Every structure is written in C-alpha cells, then in structure tokens.
Coordinates of C-alpha atoms and ligand atoms in Angstrom, one line a residue:
P22 CA -56.5 63.1 41.3
A23 CA -57.4 63.0 45.0
L24 CA -58.0 59.6 45.0
E25 CA -55.1 58.6 42.9
A26 CA -52.7 60.9 45.2
D27 CA -55.0 59.2 48.1
E28 CA -53.8 55.4 47.0
H29 CA -50.0 56.9 48.1
I30 CA -49.0 55.0 44.6
T31 CA -45.2 55.8 44.1
T32 CA -43.5 57.8 41.2
H33 CA -40.8 59.1 43.5
G34 CA -39.8 55.7 44.9
S35 CA -38.0 53.7 41.7
D36 CA -35.2 55.3 42.0
W37 CA -34.1 53.7 45.3
Y38 CA -35.3 50.8 44.8
F39 CA -33.2 50.7 41.9
A40 CA -30.0 51.6 43.8
V41 CA -30.8 48.8 46.1
T42 CA -31.0 47.0 43.0
A43 CA -27.8 47.5 42.2
V44 CA -26.1 47.0 45.8
M45 CA -27.7 44.1 46.2
T46 CA -26.6 42.8 42.7
V47 CA -22.9 44.2 43.5
A48 CA -23.2 42.5 46.9
T49 CA -24.0 39.6 45.0
F50 CA -20.7 38.6 42.6
A51 CA -18.3 40.6 45.3
F52 CA -19.9 37.1 47.8
I53 CA -19.1 35.0 44.5
G54 CA -15.9 36.2 44.0
L55 CA -14.7 36.3 47.8
S56 CA -15.4 32.3 47.9
L57 CA -13.7 31.4 44.3
R58 CA -10.9 31.8 46.7
Q59 CA -11.5 28.9 49.0
P60 CA -11.8 25.2 48.4
R61 CA -15.5 23.8 47.8
Q62 CA -15.4 22.1 50.7
K63 CA -15.4 26.4 52.7
R64 CA -17.4 27.9 50.4
V65 CA -21.0 27.2 52.6
F66 CA -21.3 30.9 53.9
H67 CA -20.1 32.1 50.6
Y68 CA -23.0 30.8 49.3
I69 CA -25.4 30.8 51.9
T70 CA -25.5 34.8 51.8
A71 CA -24.8 34.9 48.5
A72 CA -28.5 33.7 48.2
I73 CA -29.9 36.3 50.7
T74 CA -28.7 39.4 48.6
M75 CA -29.5 37.8 45.2
V76 CA -32.9 36.6 45.7
A77 CA -33.3 40.6 47.5
S78 CA -31.6 42.4 44.4
I79 CA -34.5 40.6 42.5
A80 CA -37.6 41.9 45.1
Y81 CA -36.2 45.6 45.0
F82 CA -35.7 45.0 40.2
T83 CA -39.6 44.3 41.2
M84 CA -40.7 47.1 43.2
G85 CA -38.1 49.6 41.0
S86 CA -40.6 48.1 38.3
N87 CA -43.5 49.0 40.3
L88 CA -44.5 45.7 40.1
G89 CA -45.2 43.0 43.1
W90 CA -47.0 45.1 45.0
T91 CA -51.4 45.4 45.6
A92 CA -54.0 48.2 46.6
I93 CA -55.0 46.9 50.0
N94 CA -58.0 49.3 51.8
V95 CA -55.8 49.8 55.5
E96 CA -58.4 52.5 56.6
F97 CA -62.0 50.0 56.5
E98 CA -62.4 51.4 60.1
R99 CA -62.7 54.8 60.2
S100 CA -65.9 56.5 60.3
D101 CA -64.8 59.2 57.4
P102 CA -66.1 58.4 54.0
V103 CA -63.4 60.4 53.0
V104 CA -60.6 58.3 54.9
R105 CA -62.4 55.1 54.5
G106 CA -62.5 54.8 50.5
Q107 CA -58.3 54.8 51.2
D108 CA -55.9 52.1 49.9
R109 CA -52.4 51.8 50.4
E110 CA -49.6 50.3 48.2
I111 CA -49.0 47.4 49.3
F112 CA -45.6 45.2 48.4
Y113 CA -46.5 41.7 48.9
V114 CA -43.3 40.8 46.7
R115 CA -41.2 41.6 50.2
Y116 CA -42.4 38.5 51.6
I117 CA -42.0 36.2 49.2
D118 CA -38.2 38.2 49.4
W119 CA -38.8 37.7 53.1
F120 CA -39.6 33.9 53.2
I121 CA -36.5 32.7 51.6
T122 CA -34.2 35.0 52.8
T123 CA -35.2 34.8 57.1
P124 CA -34.3 31.6 57.0
L125 CA -31.3 32.1 55.2
L126 CA -29.8 34.6 56.9
L127 CA -31.3 31.9 60.3
M128 CA -28.6 29.3 58.6
D129 CA -26.0 32.0 58.4
L130 CA -26.0 32.6 62.3
L131 CA -27.0 29.1 63.7
L132 CA -24.7 27.2 62.0
T133 CA -21.8 29.1 62.7
A134 CA -22.7 28.2 66.4
A135 CA -23.0 24.7 64.9
M136 CA -26.1 23.9 66.6
P137 CA -27.9 20.9 66.0
W138 CA -30.0 20.5 62.9
P139 CA -33.6 20.2 64.7
T140 CA -32.8 23.1 66.2
I141 CA -31.8 25.3 63.9
L142 CA -35.7 24.0 61.2
Y143 CA -37.9 24.1 64.3
I144 CA -36.2 28.1 63.9
I145 CA -36.7 28.3 60.7
L146 CA -40.5 26.9 61.1
V147 CA -40.9 29.1 63.7
D148 CA -39.4 32.3 61.6
E149 CA -42.0 31.6 58.2
V150 CA -44.6 31.6 60.7
M151 CA -43.6 35.0 61.2
I152 CA -43.2 36.5 57.5
V153 CA -46.7 34.6 57.1
T154 CA -48.4 36.2 59.7
G155 CA -47.1 39.3 59.3
L156 CA -48.2 39.0 54.6
V157 CA -51.5 38.1 56.2
G158 CA -52.3 40.6 58.5
A159 CA -50.8 42.8 55.4
L160 CA -53.4 41.8 53.1
V161 CA -56.2 41.7 55.6
Y162 CA -58.4 44.9 55.6
S163 CA -60.0 44.7 59.7
R164 CA -58.5 45.5 62.7
Y165 CA -57.9 41.5 62.7
K166 CA -54.3 42.8 61.2
W167 CA -53.6 43.5 64.5
G168 CA -53.9 39.9 65.8
Y169 CA -51.1 38.6 63.2
F170 CA -49.2 40.8 64.3
V171 CA -49.0 39.7 67.3
F172 CA -48.2 36.2 66.8
G173 CA -45.5 37.3 64.4
C174 CA -44.0 39.4 67.0
A175 CA -44.0 36.5 69.8
A176 CA -42.2 33.8 67.2
L177 CA -40.3 37.1 66.8
F178 CA -39.7 37.7 70.8
Y179 CA -39.2 33.3 70.8
I180 CA -35.9 33.6 67.6
V181 CA -34.5 36.3 69.3
F182 CA -34.6 34.3 72.5
V183 CA -32.6 31.4 71.2
L184 CA -30.2 34.0 69.4
A185 CA -29.8 35.4 72.9
W186 CA -29.4 32.8 74.5
E187 CA -28.9 29.1 73.1
A188 CA -26.7 29.9 69.9
R189 CA -24.2 32.8 71.5
R190 CA -23.6 30.1 74.4
H191 CA -22.9 27.7 71.8
A192 CA -20.7 29.8 69.2
N193 CA -18.8 30.8 72.4
V194 CA -18.4 26.6 73.0
M195 CA -16.8 26.2 69.3
G196 CA -13.9 29.1 70.1
K197 CA -13.0 32.3 70.8
D198 CA -13.0 33.3 66.8
V199 CA -16.6 31.6 66.5
G200 CA -18.1 33.6 69.3
R201 CA -16.6 36.7 68.8
T202 CA -18.8 36.5 65.3
F203 CA -21.7 35.2 66.4
L204 CA -21.8 38.1 68.5
L205 CA -21.8 40.3 66.2
C206 CA -23.5 39.2 64.1
G207 CA -26.4 37.6 66.1
S208 CA -26.4 41.6 67.9
L209 CA -26.9 43.4 64.7
T210 CA -29.6 40.6 63.8
A211 CA -31.4 41.5 66.9
F212 CA -31.3 44.5 67.4
L213 CA -32.4 45.1 62.9
W214 CA -34.9 42.3 62.8
T215 CA -36.8 44.2 66.1
L216 CA -36.7 47.7 63.6
Y217 CA -38.7 45.6 60.8
P218 CA -42.3 44.9 63.1
I219 CA -42.4 48.9 64.1
A220 CA -41.5 49.1 60.3
W221 CA -45.0 47.3 59.5
G222 CA -46.9 49.0 62.4
V223 CA -45.6 52.3 60.9
C224 CA -46.4 51.2 57.1
E225 CA -48.9 48.0 56.1
G226 CA -50.4 48.0 59.7
G227 CA -51.5 51.8 60.6
N228 CA -50.6 53.7 57.7
V229 CA -49.1 56.8 59.6
I230 CA -45.7 57.0 56.6
S231 CA -45.9 57.0 53.0
P232 CA -44.9 54.6 51.0
D233 CA -41.9 56.7 49.6
S234 CA -40.8 56.9 53.4
E235 CA -41.4 53.1 53.9
A236 CA -39.0 52.7 51.0
I237 CA -35.8 54.2 52.5
F238 CA -36.9 52.7 56.3
Y239 CA -37.4 48.7 54.9
G240 CA -34.5 49.6 52.2
I241 CA -31.8 51.0 54.5
L242 CA -33.2 47.8 57.4
D243 CA -32.3 45.1 53.9
L244 CA -28.6 47.0 53.1
L245 CA -27.7 46.6 56.9
A246 CA -29.6 42.8 57.5
K247 CA -28.3 41.1 53.7
P248 CA -25.2 43.0 52.6
V249 CA -24.1 44.9 55.5
F250 CA -24.7 41.8 57.7
G251 CA -23.0 39.4 54.7
A252 CA -20.0 41.1 54.5
L253 CA -19.0 41.0 58.6
L254 CA -19.9 37.0 59.0
I255 CA -17.7 36.8 55.4
W256 CA -14.7 38.3 57.7
G257 CA -16.1 36.5 60.6
H258 CA -15.3 33.5 58.8
R259 CA -11.6 34.1 57.2
G260 CA -10.2 31.8 59.8
I261 CA -12.4 29.3 60.9
D262 CA -12.6 26.0 58.9
P263 CA -16.2 24.8 58.7
S264 CA -15.3 21.6 59.6
R265 CA -14.5 22.5 62.7
L266 CA -18.1 23.6 62.6
G267 CA -19.6 20.3 61.4
L268 CA -19.3 21.2 57.6
Ligands
RET313 C1 -43.1 41.0 60.3 C2 -45.2 42.0 60.4 C3 -45.4 40.3 62.3 C4 -44.3 40.7 63.3 C5 -43.2 40.7 62.6 C6 -42.9 41.0 61.4 C7 -41.1 40.9 61.6 C8 -40.5 40.6 60.2 C9 -38.9 40.7 60.3 C10 -38.5 40.8 58.8 C11 -37.1 41.1 58.8 C12 -36.4 40.5 57.4 C13 -35.2 40.5 57.2 C14 -35.0 41.2 55.6 C15 -34.1 40.8 54.8 O1 -33.4 41.7 54.3 C16 -43.3 40.4 59.1 C17 -43.3 42.6 60.0 C18 -42.2 40.0 63.5 C19 -37.9 40.3 61.4 C20 -34.2 40.3 57.6

C-alpha cells in the first residue's frame, strides 16, 4: 500500500475533472448557440472558440475517467532508495489537448489583431515547440527534463513578446473596439500562460505538489484560459465585422 500511495494515483480527482468536463461542454454548446444568431460569414470566432472548449471537454472526460496518464519515475536522481523508487501519475493527455487548443487560442487572438498569415503560422510553430518540449520534459526521467523546460519557456517568452508588442499595436490600428478586445483577451492570455510553466515546475517537473493539487491548479487555469477567455473574446467581437479584419 505504501508504494501505491507513493504513486499519488488519485482517487478523489475524478469529481473535479468531471465538473470541469461539464463546464467545457456547456461552454461549447453556448458558443455554438451564440453562433447561430449570426450569419455564417460572421461566425469564425465562435467556431474557433467552440472547438477549443470541445477538445478540452474530451481531454477532461479522459482524465475524469482516470485515463490518459502514465506512471513516470520523477525522483530518479534521489540518493534515498525509497524516494528514488517513486512514480508520479503524468497526464500526457493534457499535452494532446494543448497541442490542438493553444494554436486555436493564438488564432483567436492573432486574427482579432488582423496579423498576417505567415506571422500567425510562425507563432503557432513556436507554440507547438513549447508544448512538445513540455511533454518530452514531463516524460523524461533525469534532470535533463529541465533542459526541455528551458526551451519551452524561451518559446513562451517569444509568444508573450509578440502578443504584448507587435499584435497589440496591430490591433490598435484596426480600430478602438478591436484594440480594446485584444488588450483584454491578450493580457488575460499573457498572464495566465506564464502560470502554466509554474504549475509544470511544481507538478511534472519537481513533483512538489500531488496530482490531486495538480488537478485543481491546471483545472482553474484551463477554465480561465478557455471558457472565460472565449466568452470575453466573443463578447468583444459583438460589434466587430470580421470582414474588417480581412476575414
Ligand atoms: C509547459 C512546460 C514547458 C514550458 C512551458 C509550458 C507552457 C505551457 C502553456 C500552456 C498553455 C495551455 C493552455 C491551455 C488551455 O486551456 C508546456 C507547461 C512554457 C503556456 C492555455
């Protein structure tokens, strides 16, 4: 039993994971429902945002069902033989979710700012580097995991820089309402996204907090970064015709 407990395999996380699943599902239907009140050519942000919460609801359903994880030895370097044997429950399904949804979140923002397509593609590529380095780092046994973490942080730094400078200024040129919507949703994103590496550092990276606490930490971040962000973005677009943004 001691060893099983050491694996931190959660028995109480499911209710919370299913609660987040429910919120993501309701948000998906709400965003689709709101889209129906618009003509098709004005639905692009509804569709992108609904896709984000839809993917998240499937990922959360997976974690609520106690699937999508693998046991990883996170204390490989410890000299204490008891601690050295410790595995941690690592939810790789988070990274499958993020690999799909973080580019969509960036598209929501960068299309709002009417950034050129080559720039959008480039930022998405940097974003994919960030997610994949985070996944590889989470699965690696040794302290080399922190090398991957540093690469991921560098990628995030560049993304935040583009959001805070280039895209913000571009959005302001597109009009006052566009600038205001971008400032709100872009600031929320820049702030929330920098908390993800902190969560990773104390969960997958350093094994400082338990997987049950991890569920709460990432869960609150995901609720703010997806449904709350999405609602604010769609609200911000209420008076903006996508054709003004070249869409
Ligand atoms: C990792 C670890 C490697 C370093 C960095 C990370 C950043 C992850 C981010 C994730 C954002 C996820 C979102 C999900 C949507 O709900 C991969 C944790 C920098 C920024 C917004």
